[in-house]
Amino acid sequence: MTLREKLTETVNYIHDQGVDRVEFGLILGSGLGELAEEIKDATVISYQDIPHFPESTVVGHAGQLVYGTLSGKKVLAMQGRFHYYEGHNMQTVTYPVRVMAALKAHSLIVTNACGGVNTSFHPGDLMLITDQINYMGTNPLIGTNDDEMGPRFPDMSHAYNTSYQEVAKKVAQSLGIHLQEGVYMAFSGPTYETPAEVRFARTAGADAVGMSTVPEVIVAVHSGLKVLGVSCITNLAAGMQANLNHEEVVQTTERVKEDFKILIKNTLAKL
Ligand code: HPA
């Protein structure tokens, strides 16, 4: 079955559940899924019921799509994403973004929990993603290109939409939320980085490191979606604090999720 045939089946199923117009796709990272609970007139679709969707296996991810209205916009939110480290291939990891594009979304908001590399960051900071470094060793667009879906050689010069960034910054300022800015660098995981890898990331120009987002944004750009990215710095990266664990990641998102939700909702209202 071709990608396009699969997408048709997935989209038909999602339409049959009552999803019609989608403006914004929303990918909610570890511990940040609660935002979907604020979606009005919600239609919830479990990943396991969606044709060609895999199941997500990470703690802190619900594994469902939530469709409805948020800040006056029609959104389709993913509560939980697919990671490369789970063993999915890159086409699977990015399949939901293809689905959002096929549902005619014009924009994608990506969020994640990640480690701070920039020495001026603190756990609990929110960071506007200005650019990214693909260090996963692969790319979701490897293979035959379907020219009707997007170009063979997508331009990544403005992967994160500049006007969306301006809006997010103004909104953060008006809310009194200190919004850091920086470059997100993706490693495959599932190991956290070594201290040497974190020094390497900093030298390479990264402000934060994580295990997601980059493939999704590549496919979003390929599909012509405008992207806004917000990270939650849940910890300082390896070598910058005593040690790392997933519990701290969950605890930090728990602590900052109110600011995160307010920032995304108020930004969305102005996009
Ligand atoms: N590294 C990679 N991924 C992460 C981190 C980290 O320090 N924290 C949360 N996700």
PDB file of N, CA, C and O in Angstrom, residues 109-171:
ATOM      1  N   ILE A 109       1.748  23.031  15.811  1.00  0.00           N
ATOM      2  CA  ILE A 109       2.410  23.470  17.039  1.00  0.00           C
ATOM      3  C   ILE A 109       3.037  22.236  17.675  1.00  0.00           C
ATOM      4  O   ILE A 109       2.328  21.275  17.990  1.00  0.00           O
ATOM      5  N   VAL A 110       4.364  22.251  17.810  1.00  0.00           N
ATOM      6  CA  VAL A 110       5.066  21.103  18.406  1.00  0.00           C
ATOM      7  C   VAL A 110       5.580  21.486  19.783  1.00  0.00           C
ATOM      8  O   VAL A 110       6.061  22.606  19.991  1.00  0.00           O
ATOM      9  N   THR A 111       5.472  20.552  20.707  1.00  0.00           N
ATOM     10  CA  THR A 111       5.961  20.801  22.062  1.00  0.00           C
ATOM     11  C   THR A 111       6.739  19.573  22.527  1.00  0.00           C
ATOM     12  O   THR A 111       6.533  18.472  22.014  1.00  0.00           O
ATOM     13  N   ASN A 112       7.618  19.778  23.479  1.00  0.00           N
ATOM     14  CA  ASN A 112       8.382  18.643  24.002  1.00  0.00           C
ATOM     15  C   ASN A 112       8.983  18.980  25.362  1.00  0.00           C
ATOM     16  O   ASN A 112       9.031  20.137  25.762  1.00  0.00           O
ATOM     17  N   ALA A 113       9.436  17.938  26.019  1.00  0.00           N
ATOM     18  CA  ALA A 113      10.252  18.075  27.225  1.00  0.00           C
ATOM     19  C   ALA A 113      11.685  17.820  26.783  1.00  0.00           C
ATOM     20  O   ALA A 113      11.933  16.909  26.000  1.00  0.00           O
ATOM     21  N   CYS A 114      12.614  18.629  27.237  1.00  0.00           N
ATOM     22  CA  CYS A 114      13.995  18.433  26.785  1.00  0.00           C
ATOM     23  C   CYS A 114      14.984  18.895  27.842  1.00  0.00           C
ATOM     24  O   CYS A 114      14.604  19.453  28.871  1.00  0.00           O
ATOM     25  N   GLY A 115      16.252  18.654  27.577  1.00  0.00           N
ATOM     26  CA  GLY A 115      17.308  19.027  28.504  1.00  0.00           C
ATOM     27  C   GLY A 115      17.938  20.351  28.099  1.00  0.00           C
ATOM     28  O   GLY A 115      18.185  20.593  26.912  1.00  0.00           O
ATOM     29  N   GLY A 116      18.214  21.201  29.065  1.00  0.00           N
ATOM     30  CA  GLY A 116      18.836  22.490  28.780  1.00  0.00           C
ATOM     31  C   GLY A 116      20.340  22.352  28.610  1.00  0.00           C
ATOM     32  O   GLY A 116      21.020  21.738  29.448  1.00  0.00           O
ATOM     33  N   VAL A 117      20.871  22.902  27.535  1.00  0.00           N
ATOM     34  CA  VAL A 117      22.304  22.870  27.232  1.00  0.00           C
ATOM     35  C   VAL A 117      22.901  24.258  27.462  1.00  0.00           C
ATOM     36  O   VAL A 117      24.041  24.411  27.889  1.00  0.00           O
ATOM     37  N   ASN A 118      22.118  25.268  27.170  1.00  0.00           N
ATOM     38  CA  ASN A 118      22.517  26.660  27.382  1.00  0.00           C
ATOM     39  C   ASN A 118      22.690  26.876  28.892  1.00  0.00           C
ATOM     40  O   ASN A 118      21.788  26.575  29.681  1.00  0.00           O
ATOM     41  N   THR A 119      23.866  27.399  29.298  1.00  0.00           N
ATOM     42  CA  THR A 119      24.179  27.498  30.728  1.00  0.00           C
ATOM     43  C   THR A 119      23.312  28.532  31.457  1.00  0.00           C
ATOM     44  O   THR A 119      23.291  28.551  32.683  1.00  0.00           O
ATOM     45  N   SER A 120      22.606  29.366  30.714  1.00  0.00           N
ATOM     46  CA  SER A 120      21.735  30.341  31.394  1.00  0.00           C
ATOM     47  C   SER A 120      20.312  29.811  31.599  1.00  0.00           C
ATOM     48  O   SER A 120      19.461  30.512  32.141  1.00  0.00           O
ATOM     49  N   PHE A 121      20.047  28.577  31.158  1.00  0.00           N
ATOM     50  CA  PHE A 121      18.702  28.007  31.330  1.00  0.00           C
ATOM     51  C   PHE A 121      18.550  27.349  32.705  1.00  0.00           C
ATOM     52  O   PHE A 121      19.521  26.905  33.313  1.00  0.00           O
ATOM     53  N   HIS A 122      17.287  27.267  33.143  1.00  0.00           N
ATOM     54  CA  HIS A 122      16.966  26.598  34.414  1.00  0.00           C
ATOM     55  C   HIS A 122      15.874  25.576  34.173  1.00  0.00           C
ATOM     56  O   HIS A 122      14.997  25.803  33.336  1.00  0.00           O
ATOM     57  N   PRO A 123      15.873  24.486  34.960  1.00  0.00           N
ATOM     58  CA  PRO A 123      14.761  23.541  34.853  1.00  0.00           C
ATOM     59  C   PRO A 123      13.445  24.269  35.107  1.00  0.00           C
ATOM     60  O   PRO A 123      13.355  25.072  36.040  1.00  0.00           O
ATOM     61  N   GLY A 124      12.480  24.015  34.255  1.00  0.00           N
ATOM     62  CA  GLY A 124      11.192  24.694  34.378  1.00  0.00           C
ATOM     63  C   GLY A 124      11.032  25.846  33.404  1.00  0.00           C
ATOM     64  O   GLY A 124       9.932  26.362  33.242  1.00  0.00           O
ATOM     65  N   ASP A 125      12.131  26.243  32.744  1.00  0.00           N
ATOM     66  CA  ASP A 125      12.021  27.293  31.715  1.00  0.00           C
ATOM     67  C   ASP A 125      11.239  26.775  30.515  1.00  0.00           C
ATOM     68  O   ASP A 125      11.341  25.599  30.151  1.00  0.00           O
ATOM     69  N   LEU A 126      10.511  27.674  29.878  1.00  0.00           N
ATOM     70  CA  LEU A 126       9.918  27.363  28.576  1.00  0.00           C
ATOM     71  C   LEU A 126      10.819  27.995  27.525  1.00  0.00           C
ATOM     72  O   LEU A 126      11.372  29.078  27.734  1.00  0.00           O
ATOM     73  N   MET A 127      10.990  27.299  26.413  1.00  0.00           N
ATOM     74  CA  MET A 127      11.878  27.793  25.349  1.00  0.00           C
ATOM     75  C   MET A 127      11.163  27.792  24.007  1.00  0.00           C
ATOM     76  O   MET A 127      10.618  26.765  23.588  1.00  0.00           O
ATOM     77  N   LEU A 128      11.173  28.937  23.365  1.00  0.00           N
ATOM     78  CA  LEU A 128      10.679  29.034  22.001  1.00  0.00           C
ATOM     79  C   LEU A 128      11.741  28.427  21.080  1.00  0.00           C
ATOM     80  O   LEU A 128      12.909  28.818  21.149  1.00  0.00           O
ATOM     81  N   ILE A 129      11.359  27.477  20.258  1.00  0.00           N
ATOM     82  CA  ILE A 129      12.341  26.858  19.365  1.00  0.00           C
ATOM     83  C   ILE A 129      12.500  27.759  18.134  1.00  0.00           C
ATOM     84  O   ILE A 129      11.528  28.064  17.445  1.00  0.00           O
ATOM     85  N   THR A 130      13.737  28.206  17.907  1.00  0.00           N
ATOM     86  CA  THR A 130      13.998  29.100  16.770  1.00  0.00           C
ATOM     87  C   THR A 130      14.551  28.327  15.575  1.00  0.00           C
ATOM     88  O   THR A 130      14.450  28.773  14.439  1.00  0.00           O
ATOM     89  N   ASP A 131      15.180  27.186  15.852  1.00  0.00           N
ATOM     90  CA  ASP A 131      15.772  26.390  14.774  1.00  0.00           C
ATOM     91  C   ASP A 131      16.106  25.017  15.348  1.00  0.00           C
ATOM     92  O   ASP A 131      15.956  24.803  16.559  1.00  0.00           O
ATOM     93  N   GLN A 132      16.540  24.110  14.483  1.00  0.00           N
ATOM     94  CA  GLN A 132      16.805  22.760  14.969  1.00  0.00           C
ATOM     95  C   GLN A 132      18.042  22.170  14.303  1.00  0.00           C
ATOM     96  O   GLN A 132      18.465  22.605  13.243  1.00  0.00           O
ATOM     97  N   ILE A 133      18.603  21.154  14.985  1.00  0.00           N
ATOM     98  CA  ILE A 133      19.710  20.387  14.413  1.00  0.00           C
ATOM     99  C   ILE A 133      19.285  18.921  14.397  1.00  0.00           C
ATOM    100  O   ILE A 133      18.924  18.359  15.438  1.00  0.00           O
ATOM    101  N   ASN A 134      19.304  18.342  13.201  1.00  0.00           N
ATOM    102  CA  ASN A 134      18.953  16.930  13.078  1.00  0.00           C
ATOM    103  C   ASN A 134      20.201  16.091  13.308  1.00  0.00           C
ATOM    104  O   ASN A 134      21.060  15.982  12.441  1.00  0.00           O
ATOM    105  N   TYR A 135      20.314  15.519  14.498  1.00  0.00           N
ATOM    106  CA  TYR A 135      21.463  14.660  14.805  1.00  0.00           C
ATOM    107  C   TYR A 135      20.993  13.232  15.076  1.00  0.00           C
ATOM    108  O   TYR A 135      21.608  12.485  15.817  1.00  0.00           O
ATOM    109  N   MET A 136      19.874  12.866  14.441  1.00  0.00           N
ATOM    110  CA  MET A 136      19.333  11.523  14.672  1.00  0.00           C
ATOM    111  C   MET A 136      19.951  10.499  13.732  1.00  0.00           C
ATOM    112  O   MET A 136      19.685   9.298  13.837  1.00  0.00           O
ATOM    113  N   GLY A 137      20.748  10.969  12.808  1.00  0.00           N
ATOM    114  CA  GLY A 137      21.450  10.047  11.910  1.00  0.00           C
ATOM    115  C   GLY A 137      20.592   9.543  10.772  1.00  0.00           C
ATOM    116  O   GLY A 137      21.020   8.662  10.009  1.00  0.00           O
ATOM    117  N   THR A 138      19.408  10.059  10.642  1.00  0.00           N
ATOM    118  CA  THR A 138      18.538   9.672   9.538  1.00  0.00           C
ATOM    119  C   THR A 138      17.584  10.825   9.264  1.00  0.00           C
ATOM    120  O   THR A 138      17.676  11.876   9.911  1.00  0.00           O
ATOM    121  N   ASN A 139      16.705  10.645   8.300  1.00  0.00           N
ATOM    122  CA  ASN A 139      15.795  11.729   7.917  1.00  0.00           C
ATOM    123  C   ASN A 139      14.503  11.097   7.413  1.00  0.00           C
ATOM    124  O   ASN A 139      14.553  10.132   6.633  1.00  0.00           O
ATOM    125  N   PRO A 140      13.364  11.587   7.857  1.00  0.00           N
ATOM    126  CA  PRO A 140      12.092  10.957   7.462  1.00  0.00           C
ATOM    127  C   PRO A 140      11.789  11.070   5.968  1.00  0.00           C
ATOM    128  O   PRO A 140      10.908  10.360   5.478  1.00  0.00           O
ATOM    129  N   LEU A 141      12.511  11.912   5.256  1.00  0.00           N
ATOM    130  CA  LEU A 141      12.226  12.090   3.826  1.00  0.00           C
ATOM    131  C   LEU A 141      13.102  11.210   2.936  1.00  0.00           C
ATOM    132  O   LEU A 141      12.991  11.255   1.712  1.00  0.00           O
ATOM    133  N   ILE A 142      13.971  10.393   3.572  1.00  0.00           N
ATOM    134  CA  ILE A 142      14.796   9.475   2.779  1.00  0.00           C
ATOM    135  C   ILE A 142      13.882   8.484   2.059  1.00  0.00           C
ATOM    136  O   ILE A 142      12.956   7.941   2.655  1.00  0.00           O
ATOM    137  N   GLY A 143      14.137   8.292   0.791  1.00  0.00           N
ATOM    138  CA  GLY A 143      13.305   7.402  -0.024  1.00  0.00           C
ATOM    139  C   GLY A 143      12.710   8.171  -1.188  1.00  0.00           C
ATOM    140  O   GLY A 143      13.022   9.350  -1.396  1.00  0.00           O
ATOM    141  N   THR A 144      11.857   7.489  -1.923  1.00  0.00           N
ATOM    142  CA  THR A 144      11.217   8.116  -3.088  1.00  0.00           C
ATOM    143  C   THR A 144      10.401   9.320  -2.628  1.00  0.00           C
ATOM    144  O   THR A 144       9.726   9.254  -1.608  1.00  0.00           O
ATOM    145  N   ASN A 145      10.480  10.404  -3.372  1.00  0.00           N
ATOM    146  CA  ASN A 145       9.679  11.576  -3.013  1.00  0.00           C
ATOM    147  C   ASN A 145       8.387  11.611  -3.820  1.00  0.00           C
ATOM    148  O   ASN A 145       8.396  11.422  -5.034  1.00  0.00           O
ATOM    149  N   ASP A 146       7.268  11.844  -3.120  1.00  0.00           N
ATOM    150  CA  ASP A 146       6.003  12.068  -3.801  1.00  0.00           C
ATOM    151  C   ASP A 146       5.895  13.576  -4.027  1.00  0.00           C
ATOM    152  O   ASP A 146       5.632  14.341  -3.094  1.00  0.00           O
ATOM    153  N   ASP A 147       6.101  14.007  -5.269  1.00  0.00           N
ATOM    154  CA  ASP A 147       6.173  15.440  -5.567  1.00  0.00           C
ATOM    155  C   ASP A 147       4.877  16.180  -5.255  1.00  0.00           C
ATOM    156  O   ASP A 147       4.884  17.397  -5.096  1.00  0.00           O
ATOM    157  N   GLU A 148       3.769  15.443  -5.175  1.00  0.00           N
ATOM    158  CA  GLU A 148       2.515  16.119  -4.829  1.00  0.00           C
ATOM    159  C   GLU A 148       2.409  16.400  -3.330  1.00  0.00           C
ATOM    160  O   GLU A 148       1.616  17.229  -2.902  1.00  0.00           O
ATOM    161  N   MET A 149       3.226  15.709  -2.554  1.00  0.00           N
ATOM    162  CA  MET A 149       3.217  15.964  -1.104  1.00  0.00           C
ATOM    163  C   MET A 149       4.185  17.067  -0.731  1.00  0.00           C
ATOM    164  O   MET A 149       3.980  17.774   0.257  1.00  0.00           O
ATOM    165  N   GLY A 150       5.256  17.185  -1.489  1.00  0.00           N
ATOM    166  CA  GLY A 150       6.243  18.205  -1.162  1.00  0.00           C
ATOM    167  C   GLY A 150       7.488  18.050  -2.010  1.00  0.00           C
ATOM    168  O   GLY A 150       7.634  17.062  -2.729  1.00  0.00           O
ATOM    169  N   PRO A 151       8.396  19.011  -1.908  1.00  0.00           N
ATOM    170  CA  PRO A 151       9.590  19.018  -2.756  1.00  0.00           C
ATOM    171  C   PRO A 151      10.644  17.969  -2.349  1.00  0.00           C
ATOM    172  O   PRO A 151      10.723  17.594  -1.175  1.00  0.00           O
ATOM    173  N   ARG A 152      11.430  17.535  -3.311  1.00  0.00           N
ATOM    174  CA  ARG A 152      12.516  16.589  -3.049  1.00  0.00           C
ATOM    175  C   ARG A 152      13.517  17.156  -2.044  1.00  0.00           C
ATOM    176  O   ARG A 152      14.029  16.462  -1.175  1.00  0.00           O
ATOM    177  N   PHE A 153      13.828  18.456  -2.210  1.00  0.00           N
ATOM    178  CA  PHE A 153      14.853  19.094  -1.370  1.00  0.00           C
ATOM    179  C   PHE A 153      14.248  20.291  -0.626  1.00  0.00           C
ATOM    180  O   PHE A 153      14.445  21.440  -1.039  1.00  0.00           O
ATOM    181  N   PRO A 154      13.521  20.028   0.442  1.00  0.00           N
ATOM    182  CA  PRO A 154      12.854  21.148   1.134  1.00  0.00           C
ATOM    183  C   PRO A 154      13.842  22.162   1.728  1.00  0.00           C
ATOM    184  O   PRO A 154      14.898  21.779   2.235  1.00  0.00           O
ATOM    185  N   ASP A 155      13.457  23.413   1.643  1.00  0.00           N
ATOM    186  CA  ASP A 155      14.250  24.498   2.219  1.00  0.00           C
ATOM    187  C   ASP A 155      13.955  24.585   3.707  1.00  0.00           C
ATOM    188  O   ASP A 155      12.811  24.805   4.107  1.00  0.00           O
ATOM    189  N   MET A 156      14.979  24.392   4.529  1.00  0.00           N
ATOM    190  CA  MET A 156      14.791  24.429   5.987  1.00  0.00           C
ATOM    191  C   MET A 156      15.248  25.779   6.571  1.00  0.00           C
ATOM    192  O   MET A 156      15.449  25.891   7.788  1.00  0.00           O
ATOM    193  N   SER A 157      15.399  26.790   5.714  1.00  0.00           N
ATOM    194  CA  SER A 157      15.903  28.093   6.182  1.00  0.00           C
ATOM    195  C   SER A 157      15.004  28.730   7.229  1.00  0.00           C
ATOM    196  O   SER A 157      15.466  29.480   8.080  1.00  0.00           O
ATOM    197  N   HIS A 158      13.691  28.476   7.114  1.00  0.00           N
ATOM    198  CA  HIS A 158      12.732  29.088   8.052  1.00  0.00           C
ATOM    199  C   HIS A 158      11.776  28.010   8.539  1.00  0.00           C
ATOM    200  O   HIS A 158      10.560  28.145   8.400  1.00  0.00           O
ATOM    201  N   ALA A 159      12.342  26.934   9.086  1.00  0.00           N
ATOM    202  CA  ALA A 159      11.507  25.796   9.497  1.00  0.00           C
ATOM    203  C   ALA A 159      10.477  26.220  10.541  1.00  0.00           C
ATOM    204  O   ALA A 159       9.327  25.794  10.507  1.00  0.00           O
ATOM    205  N   TYR A 160      10.906  27.064  11.473  1.00  0.00           N
ATOM    206  CA  TYR A 160       9.997  27.577  12.510  1.00  0.00           C
ATOM    207  C   TYR A 160       9.556  28.974  12.071  1.00  0.00           C
ATOM    208  O   TYR A 160      10.389  29.870  11.918  1.00  0.00           O
ATOM    209  N   ASN A 161       8.260  29.126  11.855  1.00  0.00           N
ATOM    210  CA  ASN A 161       7.712  30.349  11.269  1.00  0.00           C
ATOM    211  C   ASN A 161       8.073  31.608  12.083  1.00  0.00           C
ATOM    212  O   ASN A 161       7.808  31.677  13.290  1.00  0.00           O
ATOM    213  N   THR A 162       8.651  32.574  11.398  1.00  0.00           N
ATOM    214  CA  THR A 162       9.154  33.769  12.075  1.00  0.00           C
ATOM    215  C   THR A 162       8.023  34.595  12.681  1.00  0.00           C
ATOM    216  O   THR A 162       8.145  35.091  13.816  1.00  0.00           O
ATOM    217  N   SER A 163       6.930  34.769  11.957  1.00  0.00           N
ATOM    218  CA  SER A 163       5.844  35.589  12.536  1.00  0.00           C
ATOM    219  C   SER A 163       5.206  34.898  13.734  1.00  0.00           C
ATOM    220  O   SER A 163       4.826  35.563  14.699  1.00  0.00           O
ATOM    221  N   TYR A 164       5.097  33.563  13.678  1.00  0.00           N
ATOM    222  CA  TYR A 164       4.564  32.844  14.839  1.00  0.00           C
ATOM    223  C   TYR A 164       5.472  33.059  16.060  1.00  0.00           C
ATOM    224  O   TYR A 164       4.994  33.188  17.189  1.00  0.00           O
ATOM    225  N   GLN A 165       6.777  33.068  15.823  1.00  0.00           N
ATOM    226  CA  GLN A 165       7.710  33.293  16.935  1.00  0.00           C
ATOM    227  C   GLN A 165       7.494  34.673  17.549  1.00  0.00           C
ATOM    228  O   GLN A 165       7.511  34.824  18.776  1.00  0.00           O
ATOM    229  N   GLU A 166       7.286  35.663  16.683  1.00  0.00           N
ATOM    230  CA  GLU A 166       7.057  37.024  17.179  1.00  0.00           C
ATOM    231  C   GLU A 166       5.799  37.079  18.037  1.00  0.00           C
ATOM    232  O   GLU A 166       5.782  37.708  19.096  1.00  0.00           O
ATOM    233  N   VAL A 167       4.748  36.408  17.569  1.00  0.00           N
ATOM    234  CA  VAL A 167       3.493  36.380  18.325  1.00  0.00           C
ATOM    235  C   VAL A 167       3.721  35.731  19.691  1.00  0.00           C
ATOM    236  O   VAL A 167       3.332  36.279  20.730  1.00  0.00           O
ATOM    237  N   ALA A 168       4.381  34.585  19.700  1.00  0.00           N
ATOM    238  CA  ALA A 168       4.612  33.861  20.964  1.00  0.00           C
ATOM    239  C   ALA A 168       5.412  34.716  21.948  1.00  0.00           C
ATOM    240  O   ALA A 168       5.133  34.738  23.148  1.00  0.00           O
ATOM    241  N   LYS A 169       6.406  35.425  21.437  1.00  0.00           N
ATOM    242  CA  LYS A 169       7.236  36.269  22.308  1.00  0.00           C
ATOM    243  C   LYS A 169       6.420  37.394  22.933  1.00  0.00           C
ATOM    244  O   LYS A 169       6.529  37.673  24.128  1.00  0.00           O
ATOM    245  N   LYS A 170       5.592  38.036  22.102  1.00  0.00           N
ATOM    246  CA  LYS A 170       4.744  39.137  22.612  1.00  0.00           C
ATOM    247  C   LYS A 170       3.759  38.613  23.653  1.00  0.00           C
ATOM    248  O   LYS A 170       3.542  39.238  24.687  1.00  0.00           O
ATOM    249  N   VAL A 171       3.169  37.465  23.353  1.00  0.00           N
ATOM    250  CA  VAL A 171       2.187  36.891  24.275  1.00  0.00           C
ATOM    251  C   VAL A 171       2.866  36.537  25.602  1.00  0.00           C
ATOM    252  O   VAL A 171       2.345  36.844  26.675  1.00  0.00           O
TER     253      VAL A 171
END
